[in-house]
Short mmCIF file of C-alpha atoms in Angstrom, two decimals:
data_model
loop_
_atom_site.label_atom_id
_atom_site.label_comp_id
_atom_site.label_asym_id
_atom_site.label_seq_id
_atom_site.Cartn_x
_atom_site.Cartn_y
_atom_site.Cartn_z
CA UNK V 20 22.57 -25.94 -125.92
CA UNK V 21 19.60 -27.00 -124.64
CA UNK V 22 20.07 -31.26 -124.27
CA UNK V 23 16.28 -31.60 -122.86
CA UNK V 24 13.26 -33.48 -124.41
CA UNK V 25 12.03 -29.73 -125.15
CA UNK V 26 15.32 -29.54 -128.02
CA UNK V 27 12.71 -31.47 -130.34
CA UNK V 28 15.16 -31.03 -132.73
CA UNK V 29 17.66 -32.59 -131.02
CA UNK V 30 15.50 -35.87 -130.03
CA UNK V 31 13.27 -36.65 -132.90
CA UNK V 32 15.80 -38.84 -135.39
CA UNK V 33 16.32 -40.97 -131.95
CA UNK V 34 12.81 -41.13 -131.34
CA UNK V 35 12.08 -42.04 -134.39
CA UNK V 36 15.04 -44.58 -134.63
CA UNK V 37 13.86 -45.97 -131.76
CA UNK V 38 10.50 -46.96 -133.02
CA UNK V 39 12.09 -48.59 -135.74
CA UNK V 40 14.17 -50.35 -134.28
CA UNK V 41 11.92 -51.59 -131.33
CA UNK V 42 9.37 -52.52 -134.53
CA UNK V 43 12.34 -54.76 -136.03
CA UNK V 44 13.01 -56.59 -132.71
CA UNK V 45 9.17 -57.18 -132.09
CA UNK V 46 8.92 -58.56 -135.72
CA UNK V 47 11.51 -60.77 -135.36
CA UNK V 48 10.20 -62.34 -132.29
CA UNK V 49 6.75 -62.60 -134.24
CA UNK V 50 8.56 -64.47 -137.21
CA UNK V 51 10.63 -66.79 -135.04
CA UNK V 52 7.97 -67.98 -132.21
CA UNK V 53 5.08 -67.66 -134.43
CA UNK V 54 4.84 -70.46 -137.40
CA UNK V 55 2.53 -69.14 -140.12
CA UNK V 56 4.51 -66.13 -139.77
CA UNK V 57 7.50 -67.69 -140.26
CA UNK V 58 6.00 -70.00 -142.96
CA UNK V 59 4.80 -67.17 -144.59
CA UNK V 60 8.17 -66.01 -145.67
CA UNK V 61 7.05 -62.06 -144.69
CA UNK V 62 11.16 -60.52 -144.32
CA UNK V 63 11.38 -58.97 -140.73
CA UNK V 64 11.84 -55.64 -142.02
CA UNK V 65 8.45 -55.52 -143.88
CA UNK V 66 6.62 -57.18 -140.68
CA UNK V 67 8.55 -54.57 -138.39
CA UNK V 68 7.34 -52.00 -140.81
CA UNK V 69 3.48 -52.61 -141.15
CA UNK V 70 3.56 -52.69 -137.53
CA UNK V 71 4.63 -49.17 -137.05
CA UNK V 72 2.12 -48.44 -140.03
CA UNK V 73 -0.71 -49.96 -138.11
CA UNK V 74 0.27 -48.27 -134.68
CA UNK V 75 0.52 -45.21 -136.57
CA UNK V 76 -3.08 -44.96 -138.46
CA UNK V 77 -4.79 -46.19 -134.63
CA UNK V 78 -2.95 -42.58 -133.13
CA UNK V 79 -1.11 -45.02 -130.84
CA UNK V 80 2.47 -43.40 -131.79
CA UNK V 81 3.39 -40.62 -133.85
CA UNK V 82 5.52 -41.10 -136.64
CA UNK V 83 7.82 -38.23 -138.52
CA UNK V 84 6.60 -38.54 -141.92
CA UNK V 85 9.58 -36.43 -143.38
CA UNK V 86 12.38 -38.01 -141.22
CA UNK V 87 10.78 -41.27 -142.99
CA UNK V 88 11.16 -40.31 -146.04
CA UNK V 89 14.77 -38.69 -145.20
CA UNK V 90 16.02 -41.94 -143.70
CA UNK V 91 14.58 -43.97 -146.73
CA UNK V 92 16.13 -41.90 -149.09
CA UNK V 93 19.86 -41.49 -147.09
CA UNK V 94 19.89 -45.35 -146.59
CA UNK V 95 19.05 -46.30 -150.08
CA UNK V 96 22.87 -44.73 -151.19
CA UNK V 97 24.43 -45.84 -148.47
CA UNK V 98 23.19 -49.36 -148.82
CA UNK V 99 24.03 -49.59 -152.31
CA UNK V 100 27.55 -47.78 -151.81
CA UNK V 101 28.39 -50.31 -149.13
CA UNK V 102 27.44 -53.37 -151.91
CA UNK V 103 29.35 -51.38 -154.15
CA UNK V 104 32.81 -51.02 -152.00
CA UNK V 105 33.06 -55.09 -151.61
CA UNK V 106 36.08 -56.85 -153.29
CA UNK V 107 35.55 -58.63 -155.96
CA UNK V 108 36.39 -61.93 -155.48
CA UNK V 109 38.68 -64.71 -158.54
CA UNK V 110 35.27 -66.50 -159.11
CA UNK V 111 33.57 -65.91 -162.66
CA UNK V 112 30.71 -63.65 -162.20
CA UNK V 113 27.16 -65.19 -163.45
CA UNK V 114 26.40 -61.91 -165.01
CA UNK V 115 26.56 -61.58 -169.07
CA UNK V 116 28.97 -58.55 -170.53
CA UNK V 117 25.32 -56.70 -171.53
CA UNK V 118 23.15 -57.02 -168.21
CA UNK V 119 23.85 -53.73 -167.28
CA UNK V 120 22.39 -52.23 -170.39
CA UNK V 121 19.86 -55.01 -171.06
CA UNK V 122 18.44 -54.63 -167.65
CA UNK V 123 18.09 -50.68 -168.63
CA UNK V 124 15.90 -52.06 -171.48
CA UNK V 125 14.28 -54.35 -169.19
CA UNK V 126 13.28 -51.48 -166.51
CA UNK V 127 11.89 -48.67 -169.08
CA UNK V 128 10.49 -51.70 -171.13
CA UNK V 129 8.11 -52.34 -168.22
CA UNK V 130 7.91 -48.66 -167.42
CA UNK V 131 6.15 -48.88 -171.32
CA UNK V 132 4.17 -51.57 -170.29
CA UNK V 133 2.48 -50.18 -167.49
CA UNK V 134 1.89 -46.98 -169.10
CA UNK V 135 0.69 -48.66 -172.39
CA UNK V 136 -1.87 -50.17 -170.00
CA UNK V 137 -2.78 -47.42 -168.16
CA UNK V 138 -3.66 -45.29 -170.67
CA UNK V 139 -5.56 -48.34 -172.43
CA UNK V 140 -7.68 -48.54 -169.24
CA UNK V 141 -8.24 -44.79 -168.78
CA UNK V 142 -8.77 -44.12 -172.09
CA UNK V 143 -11.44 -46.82 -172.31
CA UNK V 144 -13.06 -45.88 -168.98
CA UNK V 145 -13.30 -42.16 -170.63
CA UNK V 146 -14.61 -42.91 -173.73
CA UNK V 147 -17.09 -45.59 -172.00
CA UNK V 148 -18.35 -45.06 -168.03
CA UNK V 149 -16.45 -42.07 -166.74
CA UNK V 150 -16.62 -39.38 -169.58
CA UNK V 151 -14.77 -36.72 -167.14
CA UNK V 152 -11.87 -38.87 -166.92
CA UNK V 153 -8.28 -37.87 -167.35
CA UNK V 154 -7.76 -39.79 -170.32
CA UNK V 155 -3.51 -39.25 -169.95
CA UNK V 156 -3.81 -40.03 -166.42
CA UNK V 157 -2.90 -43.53 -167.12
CA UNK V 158 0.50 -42.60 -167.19
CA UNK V 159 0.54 -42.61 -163.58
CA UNK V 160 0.67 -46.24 -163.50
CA UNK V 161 4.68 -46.26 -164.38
CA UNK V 162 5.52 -43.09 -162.24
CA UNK V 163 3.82 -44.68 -158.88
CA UNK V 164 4.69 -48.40 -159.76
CA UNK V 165 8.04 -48.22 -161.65
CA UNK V 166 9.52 -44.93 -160.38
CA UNK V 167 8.02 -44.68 -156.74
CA UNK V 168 6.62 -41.71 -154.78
CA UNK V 169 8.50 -38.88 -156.03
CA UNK V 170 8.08 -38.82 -159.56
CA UNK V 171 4.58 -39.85 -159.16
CA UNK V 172 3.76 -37.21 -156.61
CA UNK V 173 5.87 -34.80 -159.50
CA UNK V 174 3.76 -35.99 -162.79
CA UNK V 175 0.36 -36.29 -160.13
CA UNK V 176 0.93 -32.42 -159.16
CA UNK V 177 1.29 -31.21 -163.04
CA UNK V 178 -1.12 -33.27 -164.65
CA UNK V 179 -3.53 -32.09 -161.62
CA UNK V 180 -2.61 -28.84 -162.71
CA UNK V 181 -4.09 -29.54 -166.73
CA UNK V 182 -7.00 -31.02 -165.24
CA UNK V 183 -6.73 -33.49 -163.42
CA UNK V 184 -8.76 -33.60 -160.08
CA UNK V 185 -7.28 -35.30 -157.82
CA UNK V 186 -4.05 -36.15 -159.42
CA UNK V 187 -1.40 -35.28 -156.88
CA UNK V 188 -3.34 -38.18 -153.67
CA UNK V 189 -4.01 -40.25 -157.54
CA UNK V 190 -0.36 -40.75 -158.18
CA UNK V 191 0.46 -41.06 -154.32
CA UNK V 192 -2.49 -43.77 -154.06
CA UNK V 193 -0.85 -45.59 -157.33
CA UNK V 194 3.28 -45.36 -155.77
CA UNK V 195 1.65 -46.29 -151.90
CA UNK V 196 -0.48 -49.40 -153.73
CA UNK V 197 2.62 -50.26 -155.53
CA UNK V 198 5.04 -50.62 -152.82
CA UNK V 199 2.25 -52.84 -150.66
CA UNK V 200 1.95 -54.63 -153.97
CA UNK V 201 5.50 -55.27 -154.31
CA UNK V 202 5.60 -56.27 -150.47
CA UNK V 203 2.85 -58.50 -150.26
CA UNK V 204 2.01 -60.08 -153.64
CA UNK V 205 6.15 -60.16 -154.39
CA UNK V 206 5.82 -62.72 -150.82
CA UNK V 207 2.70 -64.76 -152.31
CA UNK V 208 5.08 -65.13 -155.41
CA UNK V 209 8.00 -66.18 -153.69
CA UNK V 210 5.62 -68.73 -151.74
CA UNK V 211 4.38 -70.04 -154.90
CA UNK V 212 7.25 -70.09 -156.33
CA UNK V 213 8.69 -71.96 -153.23
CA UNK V 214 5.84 -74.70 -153.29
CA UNK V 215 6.47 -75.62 -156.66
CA UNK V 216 10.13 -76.31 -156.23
CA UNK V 217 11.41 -73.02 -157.57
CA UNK V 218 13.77 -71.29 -154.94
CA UNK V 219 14.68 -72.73 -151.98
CA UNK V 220 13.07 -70.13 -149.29
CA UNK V 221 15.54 -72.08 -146.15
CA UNK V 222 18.23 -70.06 -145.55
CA UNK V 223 21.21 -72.87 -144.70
CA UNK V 224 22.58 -72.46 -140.83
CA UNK V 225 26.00 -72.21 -141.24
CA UNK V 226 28.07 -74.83 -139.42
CA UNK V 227 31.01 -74.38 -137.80
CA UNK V 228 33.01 -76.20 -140.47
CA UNK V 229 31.77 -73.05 -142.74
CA UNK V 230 33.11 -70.23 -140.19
CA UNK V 231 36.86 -70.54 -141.07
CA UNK V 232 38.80 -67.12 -141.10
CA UNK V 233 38.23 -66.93 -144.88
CA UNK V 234 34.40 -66.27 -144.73
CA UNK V 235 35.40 -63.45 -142.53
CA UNK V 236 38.05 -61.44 -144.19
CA UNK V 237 40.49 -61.97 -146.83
CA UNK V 238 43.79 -62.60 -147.19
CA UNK V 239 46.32 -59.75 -146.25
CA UNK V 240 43.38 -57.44 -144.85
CA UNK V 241 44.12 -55.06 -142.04
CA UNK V 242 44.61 -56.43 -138.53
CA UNK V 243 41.86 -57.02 -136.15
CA UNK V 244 43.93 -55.71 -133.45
CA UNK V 245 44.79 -52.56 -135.28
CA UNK V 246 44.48 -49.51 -133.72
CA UNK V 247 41.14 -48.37 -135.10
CA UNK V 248 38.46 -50.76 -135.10
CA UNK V 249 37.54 -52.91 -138.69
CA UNK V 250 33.64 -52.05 -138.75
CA UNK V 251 35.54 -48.21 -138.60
CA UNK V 252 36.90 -48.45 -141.24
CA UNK V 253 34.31 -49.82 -143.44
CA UNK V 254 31.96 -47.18 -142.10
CA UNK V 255 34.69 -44.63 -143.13
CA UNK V 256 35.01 -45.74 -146.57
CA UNK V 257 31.46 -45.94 -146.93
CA UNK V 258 30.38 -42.05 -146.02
CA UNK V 259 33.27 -41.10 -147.49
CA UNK V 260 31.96 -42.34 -150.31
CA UNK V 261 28.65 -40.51 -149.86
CA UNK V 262 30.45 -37.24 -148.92
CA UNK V 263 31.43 -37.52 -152.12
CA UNK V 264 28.46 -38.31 -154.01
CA UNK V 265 27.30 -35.32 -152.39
CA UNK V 266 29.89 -33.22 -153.48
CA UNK V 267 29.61 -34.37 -157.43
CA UNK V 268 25.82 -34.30 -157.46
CA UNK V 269 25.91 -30.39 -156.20
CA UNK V 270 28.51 -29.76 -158.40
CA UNK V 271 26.45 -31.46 -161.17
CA UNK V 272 23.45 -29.82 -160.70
CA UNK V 273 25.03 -26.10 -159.57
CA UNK V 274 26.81 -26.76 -163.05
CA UNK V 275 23.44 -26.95 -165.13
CA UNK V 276 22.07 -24.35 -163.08
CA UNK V 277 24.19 -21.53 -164.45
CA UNK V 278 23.48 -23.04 -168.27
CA UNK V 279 20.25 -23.26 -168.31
CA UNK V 280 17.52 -23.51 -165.77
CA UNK V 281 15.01 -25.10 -167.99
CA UNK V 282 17.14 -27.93 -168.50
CA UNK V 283 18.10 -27.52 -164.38
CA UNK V 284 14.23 -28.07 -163.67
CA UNK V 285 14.48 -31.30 -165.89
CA UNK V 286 17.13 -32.72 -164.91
CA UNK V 287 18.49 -31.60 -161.08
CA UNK V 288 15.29 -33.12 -159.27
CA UNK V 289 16.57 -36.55 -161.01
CA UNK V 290 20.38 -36.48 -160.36
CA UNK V 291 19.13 -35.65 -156.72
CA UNK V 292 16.59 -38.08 -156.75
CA UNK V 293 18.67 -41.16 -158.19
CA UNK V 294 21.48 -40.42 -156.05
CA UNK V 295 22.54 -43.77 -154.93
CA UNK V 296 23.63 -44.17 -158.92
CA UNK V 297 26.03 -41.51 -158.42
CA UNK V 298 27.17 -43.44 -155.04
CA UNK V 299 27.54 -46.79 -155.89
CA UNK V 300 29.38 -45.41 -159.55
CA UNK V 301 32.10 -43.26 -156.69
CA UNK V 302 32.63 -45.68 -154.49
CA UNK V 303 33.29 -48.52 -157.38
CA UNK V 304 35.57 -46.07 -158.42
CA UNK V 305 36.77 -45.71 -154.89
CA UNK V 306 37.36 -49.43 -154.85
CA UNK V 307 39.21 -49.14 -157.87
CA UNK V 308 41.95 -46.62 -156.55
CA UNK V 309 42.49 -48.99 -153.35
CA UNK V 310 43.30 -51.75 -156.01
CA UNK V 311 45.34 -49.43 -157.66
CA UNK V 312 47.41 -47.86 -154.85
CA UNK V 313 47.53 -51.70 -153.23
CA UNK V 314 49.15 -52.87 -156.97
CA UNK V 315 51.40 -49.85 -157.09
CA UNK V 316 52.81 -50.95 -153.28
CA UNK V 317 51.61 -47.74 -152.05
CA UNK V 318 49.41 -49.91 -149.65
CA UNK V 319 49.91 -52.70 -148.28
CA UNK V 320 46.94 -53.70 -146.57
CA UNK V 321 42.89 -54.45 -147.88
CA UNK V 322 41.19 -52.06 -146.38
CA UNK V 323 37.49 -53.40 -147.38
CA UNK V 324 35.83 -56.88 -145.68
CA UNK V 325 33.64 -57.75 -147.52
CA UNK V 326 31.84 -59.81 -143.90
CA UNK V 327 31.31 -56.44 -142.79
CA UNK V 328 30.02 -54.29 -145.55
CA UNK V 329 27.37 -56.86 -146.55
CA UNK V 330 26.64 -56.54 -142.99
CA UNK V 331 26.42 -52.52 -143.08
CA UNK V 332 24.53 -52.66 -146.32
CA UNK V 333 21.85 -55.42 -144.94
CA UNK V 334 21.61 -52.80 -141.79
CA UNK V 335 20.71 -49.83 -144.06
CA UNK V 336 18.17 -51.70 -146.07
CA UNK V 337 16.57 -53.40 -143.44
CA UNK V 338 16.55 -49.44 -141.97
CA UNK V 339 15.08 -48.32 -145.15
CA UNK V 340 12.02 -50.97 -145.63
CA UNK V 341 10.80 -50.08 -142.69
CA UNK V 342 11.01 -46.65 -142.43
CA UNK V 343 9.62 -46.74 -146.23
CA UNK V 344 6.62 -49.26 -145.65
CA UNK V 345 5.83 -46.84 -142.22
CA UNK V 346 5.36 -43.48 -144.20
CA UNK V 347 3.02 -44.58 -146.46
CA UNK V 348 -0.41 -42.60 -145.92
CA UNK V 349 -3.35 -44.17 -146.62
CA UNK V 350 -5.67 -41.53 -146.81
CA UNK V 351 -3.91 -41.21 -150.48
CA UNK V 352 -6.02 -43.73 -151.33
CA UNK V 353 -9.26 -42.45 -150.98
CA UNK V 354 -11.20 -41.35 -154.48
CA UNK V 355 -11.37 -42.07 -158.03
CA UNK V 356 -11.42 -46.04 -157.23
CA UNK V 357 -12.80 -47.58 -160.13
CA UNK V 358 -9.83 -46.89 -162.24
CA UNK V 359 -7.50 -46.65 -159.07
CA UNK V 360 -8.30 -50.48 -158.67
CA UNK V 361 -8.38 -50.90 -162.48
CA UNK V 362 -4.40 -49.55 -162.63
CA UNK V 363 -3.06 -51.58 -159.52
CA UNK V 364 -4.45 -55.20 -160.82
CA UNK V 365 -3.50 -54.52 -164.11
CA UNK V 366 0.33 -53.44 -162.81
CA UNK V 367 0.97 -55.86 -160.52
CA UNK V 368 -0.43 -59.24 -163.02
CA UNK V 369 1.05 -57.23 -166.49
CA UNK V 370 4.77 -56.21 -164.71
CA UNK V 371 4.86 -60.09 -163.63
CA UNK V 372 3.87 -61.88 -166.91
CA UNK V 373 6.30 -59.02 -168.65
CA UNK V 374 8.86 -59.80 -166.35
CA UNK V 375 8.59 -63.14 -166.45
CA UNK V 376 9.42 -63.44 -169.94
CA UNK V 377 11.76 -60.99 -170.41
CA UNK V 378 14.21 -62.10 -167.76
CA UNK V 379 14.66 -65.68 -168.69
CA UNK V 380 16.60 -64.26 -172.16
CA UNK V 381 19.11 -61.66 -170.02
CA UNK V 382 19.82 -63.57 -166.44
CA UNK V 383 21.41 -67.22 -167.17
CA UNK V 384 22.19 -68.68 -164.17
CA UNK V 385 20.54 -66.60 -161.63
CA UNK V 386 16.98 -66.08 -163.11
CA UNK V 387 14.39 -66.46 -160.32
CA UNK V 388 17.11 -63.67 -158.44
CA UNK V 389 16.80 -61.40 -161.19
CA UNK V 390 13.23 -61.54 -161.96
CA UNK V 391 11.99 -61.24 -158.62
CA UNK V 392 14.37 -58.36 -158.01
CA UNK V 393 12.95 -56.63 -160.98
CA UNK V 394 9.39 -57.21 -159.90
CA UNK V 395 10.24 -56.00 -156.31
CA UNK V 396 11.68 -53.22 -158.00
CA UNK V 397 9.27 -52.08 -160.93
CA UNK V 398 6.55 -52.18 -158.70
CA UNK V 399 7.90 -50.56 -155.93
CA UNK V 400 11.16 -49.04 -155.44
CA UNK V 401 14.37 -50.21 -155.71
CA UNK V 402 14.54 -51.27 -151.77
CA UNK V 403 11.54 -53.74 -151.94
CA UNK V 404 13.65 -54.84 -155.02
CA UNK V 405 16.29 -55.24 -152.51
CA UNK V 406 14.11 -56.47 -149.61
CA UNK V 407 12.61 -59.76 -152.05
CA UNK V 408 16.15 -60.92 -153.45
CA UNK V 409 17.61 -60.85 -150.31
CA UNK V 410 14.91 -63.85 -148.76
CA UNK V 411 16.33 -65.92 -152.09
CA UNK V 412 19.70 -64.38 -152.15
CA UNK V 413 20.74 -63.03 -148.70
CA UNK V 414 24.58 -62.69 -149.01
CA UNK V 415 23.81 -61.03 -152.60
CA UNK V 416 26.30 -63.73 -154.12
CA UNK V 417 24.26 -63.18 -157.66
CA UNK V 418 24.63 -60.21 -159.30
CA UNK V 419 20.87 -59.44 -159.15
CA UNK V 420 20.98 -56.62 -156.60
CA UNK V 421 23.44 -55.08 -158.81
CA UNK V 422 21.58 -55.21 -161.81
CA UNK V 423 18.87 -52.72 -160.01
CA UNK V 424 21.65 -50.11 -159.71
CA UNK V 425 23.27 -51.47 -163.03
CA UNK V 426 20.38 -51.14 -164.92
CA UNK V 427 18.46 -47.93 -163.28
CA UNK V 428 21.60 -46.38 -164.98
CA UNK V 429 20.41 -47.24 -168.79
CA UNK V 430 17.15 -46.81 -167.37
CA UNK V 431 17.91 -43.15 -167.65
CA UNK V 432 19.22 -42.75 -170.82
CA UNK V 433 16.53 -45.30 -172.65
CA UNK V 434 13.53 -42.96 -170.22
CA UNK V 435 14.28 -40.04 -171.57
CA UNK V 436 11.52 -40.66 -174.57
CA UNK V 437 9.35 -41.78 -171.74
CA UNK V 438 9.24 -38.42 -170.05
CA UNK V 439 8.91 -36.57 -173.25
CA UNK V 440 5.20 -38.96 -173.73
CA UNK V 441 4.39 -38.13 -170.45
CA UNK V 442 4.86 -34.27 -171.36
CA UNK V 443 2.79 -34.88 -174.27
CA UNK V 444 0.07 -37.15 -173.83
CA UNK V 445 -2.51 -34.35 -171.82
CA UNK V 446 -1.81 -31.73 -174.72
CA UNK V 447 -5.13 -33.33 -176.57
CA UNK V 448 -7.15 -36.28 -176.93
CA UNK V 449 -5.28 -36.87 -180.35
CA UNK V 450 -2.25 -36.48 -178.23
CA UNK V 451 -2.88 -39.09 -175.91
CA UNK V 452 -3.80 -41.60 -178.71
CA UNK V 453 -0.64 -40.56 -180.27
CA UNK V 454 1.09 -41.10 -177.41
CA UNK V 455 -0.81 -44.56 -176.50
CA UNK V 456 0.55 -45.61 -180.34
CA UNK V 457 4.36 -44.45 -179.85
CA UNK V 458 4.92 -46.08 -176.59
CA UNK V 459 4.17 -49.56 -178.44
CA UNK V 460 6.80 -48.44 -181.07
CA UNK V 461 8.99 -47.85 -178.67
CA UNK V 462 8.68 -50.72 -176.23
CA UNK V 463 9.60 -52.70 -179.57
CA UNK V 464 12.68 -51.07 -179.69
CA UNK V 465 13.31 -52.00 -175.82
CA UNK V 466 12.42 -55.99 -177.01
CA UNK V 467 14.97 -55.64 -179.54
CA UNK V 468 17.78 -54.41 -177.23
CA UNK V 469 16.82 -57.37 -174.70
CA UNK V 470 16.64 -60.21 -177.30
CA UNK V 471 19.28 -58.87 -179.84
CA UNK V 472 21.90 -57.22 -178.24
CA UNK V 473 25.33 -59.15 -177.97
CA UNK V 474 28.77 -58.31 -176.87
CA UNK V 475 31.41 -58.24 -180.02
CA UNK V 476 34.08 -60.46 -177.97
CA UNK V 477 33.02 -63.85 -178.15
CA UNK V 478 32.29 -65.42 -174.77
#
């Protein structure tokens, strides 16, 4: 084998590790010795990221845009699988019995939002100013804000190919604009909020009164002086864990495959696609046959510490929005602006003020958390969801991170209709009216989930 710098194959995910991690330690010395930087609440990650973004559009380094993209979409799962491994602890949780399936109604809810806007504003712009317009194209507003790249650069490519000029860089424009919306206006927000009283945006120093043993492991865990090293082990469990999400995804989608292949084009691209569902569900249920075996005194150790997988899954994030903020290509942004411009203000004020009503009836205790989670979230992607919680809620000790994996999980049951408008709303002009009227019907139903669904035990 050949081990020199001409193996590019076998140097390029270190090179490009290398820049982002040399972009995360530059950040944080930016944040910590420079004060409006600090003040300005910007998470390291994001700095570290629009730093390799900037170095990458002046030709100063060259960045691998599909190792980006592979590393964002590897360290998404095993972020989420490393939350998902943590002991629970005795303490009540603040979540309600229904958040998982009322945050589902909450995510396609603003999913309807977004495209009942949309459609309002391209509609209106091709009926008024731009008569050529793609009146369904609209419906790119939800794909690039509330789903992210891929389903926008999916929907993009096959409304482009009904008509649409320009719809493949369109819906890459709308998912880039998103994610930079969900970055920077999510940080104005959580300085507003801040200056008002809101959240507290100081993270507490920890004395030494807090470091006993306890915050570090639990009771009866393995021994620090075992044979194989803790972190090991927790890095074990957690590919294991996506070894096996692996497995059950391509058995999943081999499995639909030989029934049908229509329904394989439908459906494999999103079991792929939402794969860290799969991996947090396997390794929960991972968790749960430790606690079983340990119960049935077939262990007798914990094997999880819960100090080191928050650890682990703050590594992969931070990994993620960095990579994630990096690979976005601005030349996607280029044409069609007036309605381009149109989409993004109307998707980053309408998610907000939607948002901002809905959550206060579903998250009790922890709502600031969960609503700007959700915004990070349906404006982005799940891990600027992830990357604005964690400057409000950095050990994740409410369960609004969860509630992104939690809910993207109803989310795909209660989209299904969604995907069926987007199908249907470039047929005709009629169609797109149609489809303009049936998406208020149906966000309706979503309200009616979020305000009227209750649990049959009495709490």
């Amino acid at each position: 084998m050949d081990y020199s710098a001409a193996n590019a194959s076998l140097w390029n995910v270190v090179i490009q590790l290398g820049f982002i991690a040399g972009a995360i330690l530059v950040a944080g010395l930016l944040r910590n010795n420079i004060k409006f930087v600090r003040k300005s609440m910007m998470p390291v990650a994001v700095i570290g990221g629009f730093l390799l973004l900037i170095l990458k559009c002046l030709g100063i380094i060259k960045l691998d845009a599909d190792m980006l993209e592979m590393i964002v979409y590897h360290c998404i799962a095993l972020g989420f699988i490393a939350m998902s491994l943590r002991v629970t602890s005795g303490k009540k949780s603040q979540a309600g019995k229904l958040d998982g399936l009322k945050s589902g109604a909450i995510i396609v809810g603003a999913y309807l939002t977004q495209g009942i806007a949309g459609l309002i504003i391209t509609i209106g712009l091709a009926y008024t100013f731009m008569p050529g317009l793609f009146k369904a194209g609209g419906l790119l507003l939800p794909m690039g804000f509330g789903q992210g790249p891929g389903q926008a650069n999916n929907v993009g490519t096959t409304y482009q190919a009904l008509g649409f000029t320009g719809g493949h860089s369109f819906g890459l424009a709308i998912a880039a604009a998103g994610y930079i919306c969900a970055c920077v206006v999510g940080v104005i927000i959580l300085n507003m909020l801040a200056k008002h009283g809101k959240i507290s945006t100081e993270k507490r120093t920890r004395t030494d009164d807090d470091l006993t043993v306890g915050f570090f492991q639990d009771k009866n865990e393995i021994p620090v002086s075992d044979s194989i090293d803790r972190l090991s082990v927790q890095l074990a469990l957690v590919f294991v864990a996506y070894a096996l999400t692996f497995l059950t995804t391509w058995g999943l989608t081999s499995s639909i495959s030989a029934i049908s292949e229509g329904l394989a084009n439908t459906l494999n691209t999103l079991l792929w696609g939402f794969n860290f569902i799969i991996g947090s569900a396997l390794a929960m249920l991972v968790r749960w046959l430790l606690d079983k075996a340990k119960s049935a005194k077939m262990m007798e150790r914990q094997y999880q510490n819960n100090y080191l997988l928050n650890r682990i899954s703050g590594f992969f994030f931070d990994i993620m929005i960095v990579a994630g903020i990096a690979a976005i290509n601005p030349e996607e942004l280029s044409g069609l602006w007036v309605p381009f411009i149109l989409l993004c203000i109307a998707g980053a004020v309408l998610t907000w003020l939607y948002l901002a009503t809905v959550c206060k009836a579903v998250y009790k205790g922890y709502y600031y958390e969960g609503l700007i989670s959700m915004y990070g979230m349906l404006t982005g992607t799940i891990g600027s969801g992830i990357l604005l919680v964690r400057e409000i809620d950095p050990d994740f000790e409410t369960p609004a991170a969860n509630n992104l994996v939690l809910g993207s999980s109803f989310a795909i049951i209660f989209g299904a209709p969604v995907l069926l408008l987007i199908g249907l709303a470039p047929k005709s002009d009629l169609m797109c009216l149609l489809t303009l009227g049936l998406a208020v019907v149906y966000l309706c139903v979503m309200l009616l989930i979020i305000y009227k669904a209750k649990s049959k035990e009495k709490v």
